[in-house]
XYZ file of C-alpha atoms in Angstrom:
671
model
C -48.039 49.757 -7.439
C -44.305 50.040 -6.801
C -43.157 53.285 -5.303
C -40.447 55.372 -7.012
C -38.121 54.605 -4.094
C -38.633 50.848 -4.540
C -38.082 51.066 -8.284
C -34.911 53.073 -7.721
C -33.730 50.498 -5.198
C -34.261 47.582 -7.598
C -32.521 49.473 -10.370
C -29.571 50.136 -8.059
C -29.466 46.469 -7.085
C -29.405 45.345 -10.692
C -26.665 47.820 -11.565
C -24.618 46.747 -8.566
C -25.098 43.091 -9.481
C -23.862 43.632 -13.027
C -20.909 45.659 -11.753
C -19.949 42.910 -9.315
C -20.150 40.262 -12.010
C -17.970 42.360 -14.280
C -15.411 42.664 -11.498
C -15.631 38.948 -10.946
C -14.922 38.349 -14.616
C -11.429 39.737 -14.091
C -10.552 37.010 -11.598
C -8.490 35.067 -14.140
C -7.479 35.297 -17.805
C -10.292 32.964 -18.780
C -12.885 34.813 -16.751
C -13.586 37.242 -19.561
C -15.294 34.385 -21.375
C -18.127 34.433 -18.841
C -20.261 37.499 -19.160
C -23.039 38.678 -16.855
C -25.833 36.146 -17.225
C -23.526 33.096 -17.221
C -23.177 31.581 -13.768
C -21.494 28.457 -12.410
C -23.714 25.487 -11.718
C -23.098 24.386 -8.143
C -23.758 20.748 -7.221
C -24.231 19.272 -3.777
C -22.970 15.769 -2.939
C -25.423 13.304 -4.412
C -26.810 15.681 -7.049
C -27.300 14.102 -10.453
C -25.000 14.892 -13.372
C -25.745 13.866 -16.930
C -23.305 13.877 -19.809
C -24.429 14.732 -23.321
C -23.176 13.534 -26.681
C -22.356 15.461 -29.831
C -21.885 14.380 -33.431
C -19.232 11.838 -34.362
C -16.348 13.691 -36.025
C -13.168 12.650 -37.768
C -9.966 14.388 -38.878
C -9.944 12.110 -41.924
C -13.495 12.814 -43.029
C -15.372 16.094 -43.036
C -18.727 14.337 -42.709
C -19.991 14.416 -39.103
C -22.610 11.787 -38.262
C -25.167 11.462 -35.453
C -23.962 9.730 -32.320
C -26.815 7.242 -32.432
C -26.080 6.295 -36.036
C -23.984 3.570 -34.369
C -25.520 1.019 -31.979
C -24.621 2.834 -28.769
C -26.742 2.608 -25.625
C -29.650 5.045 -25.482
C -31.096 6.671 -22.314
C -33.965 4.899 -20.610
C -36.306 7.841 -21.166
C -35.382 8.161 -24.839
C -33.056 10.415 -26.767
C -33.772 14.131 -26.496
C -32.015 16.830 -28.438
C -30.603 19.789 -26.524
C -31.435 23.333 -27.557
C -28.971 24.446 -30.215
C -28.022 27.867 -31.489
C -27.904 28.901 -35.119
C -24.117 28.620 -35.127
C -24.191 25.084 -33.717
C -26.533 23.926 -36.474
C -24.363 25.513 -39.149
C -21.268 23.832 -37.696
C -22.932 20.420 -37.708
C -23.279 20.035 -33.929
C -26.128 17.799 -32.812
C -26.111 17.656 -29.011
C -28.293 14.915 -27.526
C -28.825 13.267 -24.171
C -26.753 10.221 -23.271
C -27.086 7.304 -20.824
C -23.957 8.394 -18.917
C -25.348 9.600 -15.587
C -23.801 9.712 -12.131
C -24.045 11.427 -8.759
C -21.720 14.119 -7.439
C -18.785 12.705 -5.429
C -20.053 9.140 -5.788
C -17.526 6.867 -7.484
C -19.182 3.989 -9.257
C -18.787 1.305 -11.902
C -22.012 0.662 -13.784
C -23.401 -1.539 -16.503
C -25.082 0.233 -19.407
C -26.572 -2.200 -21.888
C -26.116 -5.169 -24.140
C -27.035 -4.487 -27.759
C -28.862 -6.834 -30.072
C -26.667 -9.080 -32.192
C -25.029 -6.896 -34.813
C -26.438 -7.045 -38.300
C -23.645 -7.579 -40.868
C -24.309 -4.121 -42.329
C -24.081 -2.555 -38.854
C -20.817 -4.357 -38.142
C -19.412 -3.112 -41.448
C -20.516 0.430 -40.568
C -18.692 0.294 -37.220
C -15.557 -0.971 -38.950
C -15.806 1.830 -41.510
C -16.117 4.448 -38.751
C -13.060 2.970 -37.021
C -11.052 3.055 -40.272
C -11.983 6.737 -40.727
C -10.858 7.521 -37.130
C -14.231 8.822 -35.966
C -14.273 10.312 -32.481
C -16.984 10.181 -29.808
C -17.603 13.598 -28.245
C -19.040 13.756 -24.720
C -20.004 16.952 -22.889
C -20.450 17.543 -19.170
C -21.535 20.963 -17.933
C -20.578 22.319 -21.412
C -17.013 20.935 -21.045
C -15.859 18.542 -23.803
C -14.313 15.319 -22.599
C -10.513 15.256 -22.821
C -8.236 12.294 -23.529
C -4.510 12.182 -22.771
C -2.236 9.922 -24.821
C 1.516 9.555 -25.114
C 3.193 11.368 -27.966
C 4.784 8.750 -30.290
C 7.734 11.076 -30.965
C 8.273 11.733 -27.244
C 6.684 9.022 -25.054
C 7.187 11.087 -21.902
C 5.022 13.906 -23.294
C 1.236 13.689 -23.074
C -0.880 14.943 -25.935
C -4.317 16.307 -25.111
C -7.245 15.855 -27.485
C -10.986 16.163 -27.185
C -13.117 13.074 -27.663
C -12.031 9.459 -27.973
C -12.032 6.966 -30.864
C -14.991 4.722 -31.595
C -12.609 1.801 -31.655
C -9.297 0.526 -32.914
C -8.010 -1.865 -35.550
C -5.484 -4.251 -34.036
C -2.359 -5.579 -35.668
C -4.144 -8.844 -36.427
C -6.646 -6.979 -38.619
C -9.543 -7.411 -36.198
C -11.696 -4.450 -35.127
C -12.381 -3.667 -31.486
C -14.815 -1.116 -30.081
C -14.194 0.964 -26.974
C -17.087 -0.221 -24.853
C -15.921 0.766 -21.359
C -15.151 4.356 -20.319
C -13.100 5.343 -17.315
C -14.405 8.857 -16.647
C -12.788 11.345 -14.291
C -14.713 14.435 -13.189
C -12.597 17.221 -11.708
C -14.544 19.313 -9.188
C -13.727 22.414 -7.207
C -15.136 23.669 -3.934
C -14.829 27.282 -2.872
C -12.905 27.677 0.360
C -15.618 29.507 2.252
C -18.476 27.632 0.679
C -19.628 30.556 -1.438
C -17.805 32.746 -3.898
C -17.149 36.392 -3.316
C -19.569 37.281 -6.087
C -22.348 35.229 -4.463
C -21.723 36.816 -1.076
C -21.777 40.298 -2.522
C -24.866 39.579 -4.580
C -26.675 38.535 -1.432
C -25.965 41.958 0.065
C -27.830 43.690 -2.764
C -30.910 41.491 -2.469
C -29.848 39.496 -5.527
C -30.970 36.323 -3.831
C -34.425 37.030 -5.151
C -33.049 37.121 -8.673
C -30.638 34.177 -8.701
C -30.929 30.896 -6.864
C -27.747 28.867 -6.492
C -27.835 25.162 -5.804
C -25.765 25.201 -2.605
C -26.339 23.583 0.730
C -26.794 25.105 4.131
C -23.053 25.129 4.758
C -22.157 26.178 1.231
C -21.104 22.639 0.236
C -21.540 23.197 -3.500
C -19.066 21.954 -6.103
C -18.412 23.104 -9.640
C -17.251 20.915 -12.535
C -13.850 22.123 -13.745
C -12.632 19.153 -15.791
C -13.847 16.073 -17.646
C -11.398 13.332 -18.687
C -11.746 9.886 -20.207
C -9.734 6.714 -20.712
C -11.484 4.476 -23.272
C -11.043 0.714 -23.026
C -12.128 -2.336 -24.929
C -13.211 -4.901 -22.341
C -14.635 -8.357 -22.928
C -16.894 -8.649 -19.911
C -17.423 -11.905 -18.097
C -20.812 -13.263 -19.098
C -21.541 -14.430 -15.566
C -20.823 -10.960 -14.132
C -23.238 -9.144 -16.447
C -25.950 -11.776 -16.643
C -29.310 -10.278 -15.659
C -27.888 -6.786 -15.226
C -30.013 -3.740 -15.970
C -28.873 -0.239 -16.865
C -26.967 1.483 -14.027
C -26.585 -1.713 -12.004
C -23.213 -1.742 -10.307
C -20.510 -4.036 -11.598
C -17.906 -5.751 -9.431
C -14.609 -3.962 -8.840
C -12.714 -6.355 -11.101
C -14.626 -4.919 -14.083
C -12.937 -1.568 -13.457
C -9.496 -3.099 -13.035
C -9.894 -4.757 -16.431
C -9.754 -1.355 -18.128
C -6.340 -1.319 -19.777
C -5.981 0.977 -22.834
C -3.180 -1.197 -24.228
C -5.347 -4.353 -24.223
C -8.403 -4.851 -26.421
C -11.186 -7.342 -25.885
C -14.606 -6.344 -27.317
C -14.338 -7.532 -30.899
C -16.711 -6.254 -33.593
C -18.337 -9.232 -35.280
C -21.564 -9.777 -37.126
C -24.326 -11.565 -35.188
C -22.586 -10.828 -31.902
C -23.838 -8.244 -29.364
C -21.798 -5.448 -27.816
C -21.705 -4.772 -24.076
C -21.184 -1.232 -22.777
C -20.243 -0.048 -19.290
C -18.495 2.836 -17.579
C -16.876 3.901 -14.340
C -16.627 7.379 -12.894
C -14.303 8.882 -10.291
C -14.511 12.359 -8.789
C -11.252 14.173 -8.079
C -10.988 17.480 -6.252
C -9.017 20.081 -8.187
C -7.466 23.447 -7.367
C -8.638 24.807 -10.731
C -11.416 27.327 -10.201
C -14.507 27.605 -12.342
C -13.505 30.778 -14.258
C -10.236 29.085 -15.308
C -11.582 25.714 -16.340
C -11.334 26.497 -20.064
C -7.638 27.363 -19.865
C -6.590 23.784 -20.593
C -8.742 23.709 -23.749
C -7.625 27.091 -25.036
C -3.915 26.500 -24.488
C -2.399 26.088 -27.938
C 0.426 23.682 -28.660
C 3.747 25.116 -29.794
C 3.001 28.458 -28.179
C 6.587 29.731 -28.444
C 6.751 29.021 -32.167
C 3.322 30.566 -32.614
C 4.146 33.838 -30.864
C 7.624 34.142 -32.345
C 6.395 33.500 -35.892
C 3.615 36.046 -35.625
C 5.887 38.667 -34.091
C 8.548 38.053 -36.727
C 5.973 38.344 -39.505
C 4.588 41.572 -38.087
C 8.043 43.155 -37.742
C 9.211 42.163 -41.242
C 6.032 43.158 -43.028
C 5.730 46.414 -41.097
C 9.335 47.250 -42.031
C 8.711 46.571 -45.745
C 5.460 48.499 -45.685
C 7.210 51.448 -44.024
C 9.879 51.448 -46.738
C 7.231 51.459 -49.466
C 5.359 54.260 -47.761
C 8.492 56.403 -47.305
C 9.532 55.933 -50.925
C 6.056 56.805 -52.102
C 5.797 59.939 -50.000
C 9.252 61.197 -50.979
C 8.579 60.602 -54.685
C 5.216 62.313 -54.644
C 6.532 65.289 -52.667
C 9.380 65.689 -55.155
C 6.943 65.710 -58.069
C 4.679 68.232 -56.352
C 7.638 70.480 -55.572
C 8.753 70.387 -59.218
C 5.311 71.371 -60.436
C 5.143 74.284 -58.018
C 8.612 75.524 -58.948
C 8.383 75.253 -62.758
C 8.314 78.643 -64.421
C 8.800 77.984 -68.059
C 8.343 75.568 -70.884
C 11.761 73.984 -70.288
C 10.931 73.286 -66.682
C 7.625 71.739 -67.679
C 9.356 69.574 -70.276
C 11.856 68.375 -67.662
C 8.992 67.559 -65.297
C 7.357 65.555 -68.086
C 10.453 63.408 -68.329
C 10.563 62.789 -64.598
C 6.925 61.985 -64.033
C 4.069 61.356 -66.417
C 1.136 61.074 -64.071
C 0.142 64.726 -64.595
C -0.448 64.008 -68.293
C -3.446 61.790 -67.514
C -5.249 64.404 -65.413
C -8.071 64.518 -67.934
C -8.591 60.747 -67.847
C -7.643 59.623 -64.344
C -11.231 59.839 -63.102
C -12.785 58.399 -66.232
C -15.491 55.855 -65.499
C -14.060 52.303 -65.520
C -15.437 49.401 -67.491
C -18.324 47.551 -65.807
C -18.854 50.249 -63.179
C -21.910 48.607 -61.604
C -20.025 45.374 -60.966
C -17.099 47.246 -59.424
C -19.385 49.233 -57.112
C -21.162 46.072 -56.000
C -17.900 44.230 -55.312
C -16.531 47.126 -53.275
C -19.756 47.393 -51.273
C -19.746 43.677 -50.488
C -16.062 43.888 -49.608
C -16.656 46.691 -47.105
C -19.432 44.636 -45.566
C -17.268 41.514 -45.203
C -14.341 43.502 -43.800
C -16.542 45.245 -41.237
C -18.074 41.897 -40.259
C -14.631 40.374 -39.742
C -13.363 43.295 -37.673
C -16.490 43.378 -35.498
C -16.454 39.604 -34.908
C -12.754 39.449 -34.052
C -13.037 42.501 -31.802
C -15.924 41.021 -29.827
C -14.122 37.678 -29.606
C -10.922 39.368 -28.418
C -12.913 41.155 -25.701
C -14.297 37.819 -24.505
C -17.864 38.136 -25.764
C -17.647 34.871 -27.741
C -17.520 32.336 -24.922
C -16.205 28.847 -25.774
C -18.902 27.536 -23.438
C -21.464 28.918 -25.890
C -20.896 26.573 -28.792
C -21.453 28.216 -32.158
C -21.398 31.746 -30.709
C -18.674 32.833 -33.140
C -20.593 31.695 -36.222
C -23.831 33.145 -34.883
C -22.108 36.472 -34.278
C -20.620 36.513 -37.775
C -24.008 35.878 -39.351
C -25.704 38.585 -37.271
C -23.009 41.140 -38.082
C -23.200 40.281 -41.774
C -26.951 40.803 -41.852
C -26.833 44.091 -39.974
C -23.960 45.455 -42.049
C -26.052 45.291 -45.197
C -26.489 49.017 -44.638
C -22.740 49.528 -45.145
C -22.793 47.514 -48.384
C -25.672 49.516 -49.851
C -24.234 52.853 -48.767
C -20.743 52.162 -50.135
C -21.962 50.771 -53.458
C -24.369 53.610 -54.220
C -21.986 56.304 -52.953
C -19.241 55.035 -55.267
C -21.713 54.731 -58.142
C -22.939 58.286 -57.644
C -19.354 59.557 -57.499
C -18.493 57.829 -60.773
C -21.552 59.397 -62.383
C -20.618 62.903 -61.153
C -23.595 63.158 -58.832
C -26.198 61.491 -61.044
C -28.239 59.206 -58.790
C -30.017 57.394 -61.623
C -30.180 53.604 -61.366
C -29.050 53.605 -57.729
C -31.750 51.045 -56.927
C -30.228 48.628 -59.416
C -26.842 48.995 -57.739
C -28.305 48.523 -54.247
C -30.289 45.457 -55.302
C -27.230 43.842 -56.821
C -25.207 44.641 -53.729
C -27.793 42.810 -51.633
C -27.721 39.744 -53.893
C -24.194 39.405 -55.327
C -22.022 37.752 -52.688
C -24.967 36.339 -50.671
C -26.247 34.733 -53.871
C -22.902 33.160 -54.769
C -22.296 32.069 -51.197
C -25.764 30.595 -50.852
C -25.410 28.718 -54.158
C -22.083 27.153 -53.089
C -23.458 26.443 -49.617
C -26.564 24.774 -51.071
C -24.506 22.575 -53.413
C -22.254 21.422 -50.567
C -25.243 20.941 -48.305
C -26.838 18.636 -50.876
C -23.688 16.518 -50.708
C -24.034 16.367 -46.919
C -27.741 15.545 -47.190
C -27.025 12.716 -49.588
C -24.477 11.197 -47.199
C -26.737 11.543 -44.149
C -24.288 13.800 -42.301
C -25.222 16.029 -39.366
C -23.255 18.742 -41.141
C -26.247 19.157 -43.440
C -28.315 22.186 -42.505
C -31.963 21.269 -41.876
C -34.520 22.572 -44.339
C -36.166 24.672 -41.626
C -32.869 26.479 -41.018
C -32.554 27.075 -44.748
C -35.924 28.797 -44.634
C -34.873 30.846 -41.607
C -31.689 32.026 -43.352
C -33.655 33.005 -46.447
C -36.144 34.947 -44.363
C -33.339 36.711 -42.506
C -31.773 37.699 -45.802
C -35.098 38.836 -47.267
C -36.427 40.781 -44.287
C -33.199 41.990 -42.643
C -30.288 42.122 -45.077
C -32.094 43.322 -48.193
C -34.054 46.165 -46.496
C -30.904 47.376 -44.724
C -28.939 47.321 -47.987
C -31.635 49.306 -49.774
C -31.805 51.735 -46.854
C -28.044 52.274 -47.090
C -28.374 52.897 -50.812
C -31.198 55.374 -50.242
C -29.112 57.347 -47.747
C -26.121 57.354 -50.114
C -28.271 58.553 -53.013
C -29.238 61.638 -51.006
C -25.730 62.382 -49.702
C -23.539 64.733 -51.696
C -21.091 62.802 -53.854
C -17.309 63.205 -53.836
C -16.250 65.977 -56.228
C -13.408 65.231 -58.619
C -10.553 67.778 -58.456
C -10.088 67.728 -62.254
C -12.391 67.552 -65.236
C -12.549 64.504 -67.481
C -11.885 64.895 -71.218
C -14.517 63.778 -73.677
C -12.049 61.726 -75.690
C -10.001 59.110 -73.854
C -6.231 59.397 -74.004
C -4.405 56.536 -75.691
C -2.439 54.391 -73.268
C 1.195 53.829 -74.348
C 2.300 50.265 -74.944
C 4.008 48.769 -71.903
C 6.970 46.424 -71.904
C 5.317 44.217 -69.302
C 1.637 43.694 -68.719
C 0.535 45.647 -65.617
C -1.426 42.614 -64.496
C 1.865 40.823 -63.859
C 2.611 43.336 -61.127
C -0.937 42.956 -59.852
C -0.484 39.198 -59.480
C 2.870 39.604 -57.724
C 1.520 42.329 -55.420
C -0.509 39.776 -53.443
C 2.640 38.230 -51.986
C 3.179 41.062 -49.513
C -0.321 40.937 -47.959
C -0.085 37.161 -47.910
C 3.140 37.434 -45.936
C 1.274 39.200 -43.147
C -1.167 36.386 -42.518
C 0.222 33.075 -43.733
C 1.470 32.123 -40.236
C -1.882 32.953 -38.714
C -3.607 31.225 -41.629
C -1.939 27.940 -40.697
C -3.426 28.036 -37.193
C -6.835 29.054 -38.535
C -6.820 26.192 -41.036
C -5.771 23.769 -38.306
C -8.653 24.991 -36.177
C -11.172 24.626 -38.985
C -10.104 21.261 -40.359
C -8.127 19.465 -37.638
C -10.374 20.247 -34.688
C -7.811 22.353 -32.831
C -8.940 25.253 -30.679
C -8.112 28.764 -31.893
C -8.651 31.584 -29.443
C -5.812 34.125 -29.858
C -8.129 36.722 -31.331
C -6.048 39.569 -29.928
C -3.172 38.689 -32.236
C -5.580 38.052 -35.079
C -6.951 41.571 -34.652
C -3.413 42.993 -34.890
C -2.686 40.902 -37.975
C -5.910 42.087 -39.612
C -5.037 45.734 -38.947
C -1.597 45.137 -40.444
C -3.155 43.384 -43.440
C -5.429 46.365 -44.122
C -2.468 48.755 -43.958
C -0.332 46.645 -46.296
C -3.169 46.174 -48.802
C -3.728 49.919 -48.900
C -0.030 50.679 -49.408
C 0.494 48.043 -52.106
C -2.515 49.289 -54.039
C -1.349 52.925 -53.834
C 2.147 52.028 -55.016
C 0.880 50.105 -58.067
C -1.596 52.857 -58.875
C 1.169 55.434 -58.770
C 3.407 53.261 -60.951
C 0.641 52.958 -63.522
C -0.038 56.696 -63.598
C 3.672 57.415 -64.057
C 3.644 55.461 -67.347
C 0.503 57.366 -68.426
C -1.856 54.440 -67.822
C -5.017 55.925 -66.323
C -6.900 52.616 -66.013
C -6.319 52.192 -62.295
C -9.777 51.328 -60.964
C -9.839 47.575 -61.481
C -6.078 47.174 -61.018
C -6.239 48.842 -57.599
C -9.002 46.424 -56.626
C -7.114 43.316 -57.699
C -3.678 44.544 -56.579
C -4.632 43.879 -52.972
C -7.378 41.371 -53.778
C -4.853 39.075 -55.479
C -3.906 37.818 -52.007
C -6.973 35.573 -52.324
C -5.227 33.620 -55.069
C -2.336 32.849 -52.756
C -4.751 31.854 -49.994
C -6.488 29.456 -52.366
C -3.118 28.055 -53.423
C -2.152 27.610 -49.799
C -5.452 25.812 -49.183
C -4.551 23.317 -51.930
C -1.069 22.941 -50.436
C -2.587 22.367 -47.005
C -4.909 19.734 -48.461
C -2.052 17.827 -50.075
C 0.547 17.978 -47.313
C -1.353 18.495 -44.039
C -4.684 16.816 -44.804
C -3.166 13.888 -46.687
C -5.247 11.559 -44.514
C -8.459 13.108 -45.831
C -10.570 10.195 -47.008
C -12.686 10.191 -50.125
C -13.624 12.726 -52.801
C -16.617 13.949 -50.779
C -14.447 15.377 -48.001
C -12.086 16.919 -50.554
C -15.030 18.507 -52.371
C -16.333 20.021 -49.138
C -12.877 21.323 -48.263
C -12.275 22.923 -51.660
C -15.795 24.376 -51.804
C -15.511 26.125 -48.448
C -11.938 27.213 -49.239
C -13.116 28.787 -52.496
C -15.847 30.658 -50.649
C -13.342 31.880 -48.045
C -10.911 33.052 -50.746
C -13.718 34.945 -52.516
C -14.646 36.730 -49.303
C -11.000 37.689 -48.683
C -10.680 38.984 -52.249
C -13.707 41.249 -51.844
C -12.570 42.587 -48.471
C -8.949 43.265 -49.448
C -9.973 44.525 -52.880
C -12.298 47.074 -51.304
C -9.433 48.281 -49.097
C -7.176 48.673 -52.138
C -9.683 50.600 -54.222
C -10.701 52.970 -51.424
C -7.036 53.652 -50.607
C -6.129 54.243 -54.259
C -9.113 56.511 -54.805
C -8.149 58.587 -51.764
C -4.542 58.748 -52.953
C -5.418 59.770 -56.524
C -7.933 62.323 -55.277
C -5.332 63.831 -52.934
C -2.624 63.771 -55.619
C -4.596 65.698 -58.228
C -6.095 68.018 -55.633
C -2.664 69.126 -54.393
C -0.949 69.811 -57.722
C -1.558 72.973 -59.750
C -2.466 72.021 -63.301
C -2.583 74.421 -66.230
């Protein structure tokens, strides 16, 4: 049995270890991506490294396909699938083992395999993948392979992209496959053999907890970069005759790798020959900073300037609206407090008419259950977005953990079912003046409304992916897992939130509601025109950021400026609240007491502009999108995203307007 002193010592060691790793995470800007529990893999000279492959992807088609759907070389021990997270499966990642294997610090040129003669259908499939610009994605030590090419607009500038094309179509109309890879592995060696964190961990007896693969003299290396130059080489038959996998090729095979020259033609009834060469290059980049090159966004100056300009302009307009609103309301309140006679009251009636609807302003809106459910789902989506972006901005969503962002979003959404149930039932009980009847119906609908719509759209799009044999299709087992998570996690939490709200005291209205509704005067313009126009201001806060998000989702670019995204989201919430309050006040001034739904859609109308921008982006930025299937997937997911934004911003608008109206009629003295 362990003594208390020994237990205390181990606890101290663990705490010290975690503290040291947290300090180590501040070594560089990218270090925050590596949390305690994620350690560098150190290789000694001669240690084996094995690259992995991911799904074939294309900027022209939104249908990812398995790597081995094309006749590439397979490992000698068979293809094995790597463990994948929930987010990776939802994103369509299918990481599998590959035949690309080499030894640390050993430069080599090796033969891989010769395929069987291509069946005409297989040759046509390869040509189709080349026409659709499908990319091969290799991974080494979680790092995606990077390819550098000259920018056509500026030949002296190199453009970095992940992956490399399956092949190329030459000017003569013939198709050529990239069958030879010139791989470069960038490695780093710590100056003193071991890192400071490893040395300090050894002093707290952490060596019994963590075992690093380093030699006696600390001769371990870490992988800090992975680059590729794809070539199409027509190998000499005499040089590859009788070769087996991993047999070395003569040096002239490597010198034949010229990206500007193609040689391995794709033809039916002709085999393909694959080979590769690898070179190890020592780099000054340290392991915590190895993701910096991937996370560096192009056009950084334009990006930062545009976001800053948008924030300043929108904040200035929002401040003007808020000042005008406050001054107007204070003037009205002062007039009501100072009136002493019938003439003064009549003059106040001419200046402001919102006091005339005091008996109807809190009248129950049409379709109250639906409104409560939408607001509850909106609060849930907004809280999920804030929590996900906050954790990502703090570095908890590591790019090395593929799919971590999607996994985190799903987990937050499930757990925040409590917020949806609580908000929906609390609003329902407030509308009913404290009557908790039918709260279960409201909570049940809150647990099924948006998840049901989202799951229906997701299932329809997934059937399209299934039919086309894409890896983007979610496996049936994962479908069952998601359903079980919804049934046993989301639904109980939503009902629990509704139960708590049903027992909490409701919000008391400051004025009584008349039995007979007041007639609304005819307006010169429909108030819904102002509601539709109101979405332009919230859209102005995020359209710059929306461009980069769309590029990340559909063009394969990396987005990782979550700090700015968090600021933009906070600004969006503030603007949505102010716009909704202004329109609500304008409606009350013309004696229109029907503000509930208008306050929801005043800020929620930004979703219409987002959907319109998605169509614009499809036409002008994704003009190379091939086929109606990819367009259907794009529009389906864009519609789902716009619906989620509408619920989140609409909930902000209604809560802000309710607080404003409640404060307004609580402060004024009504006779």
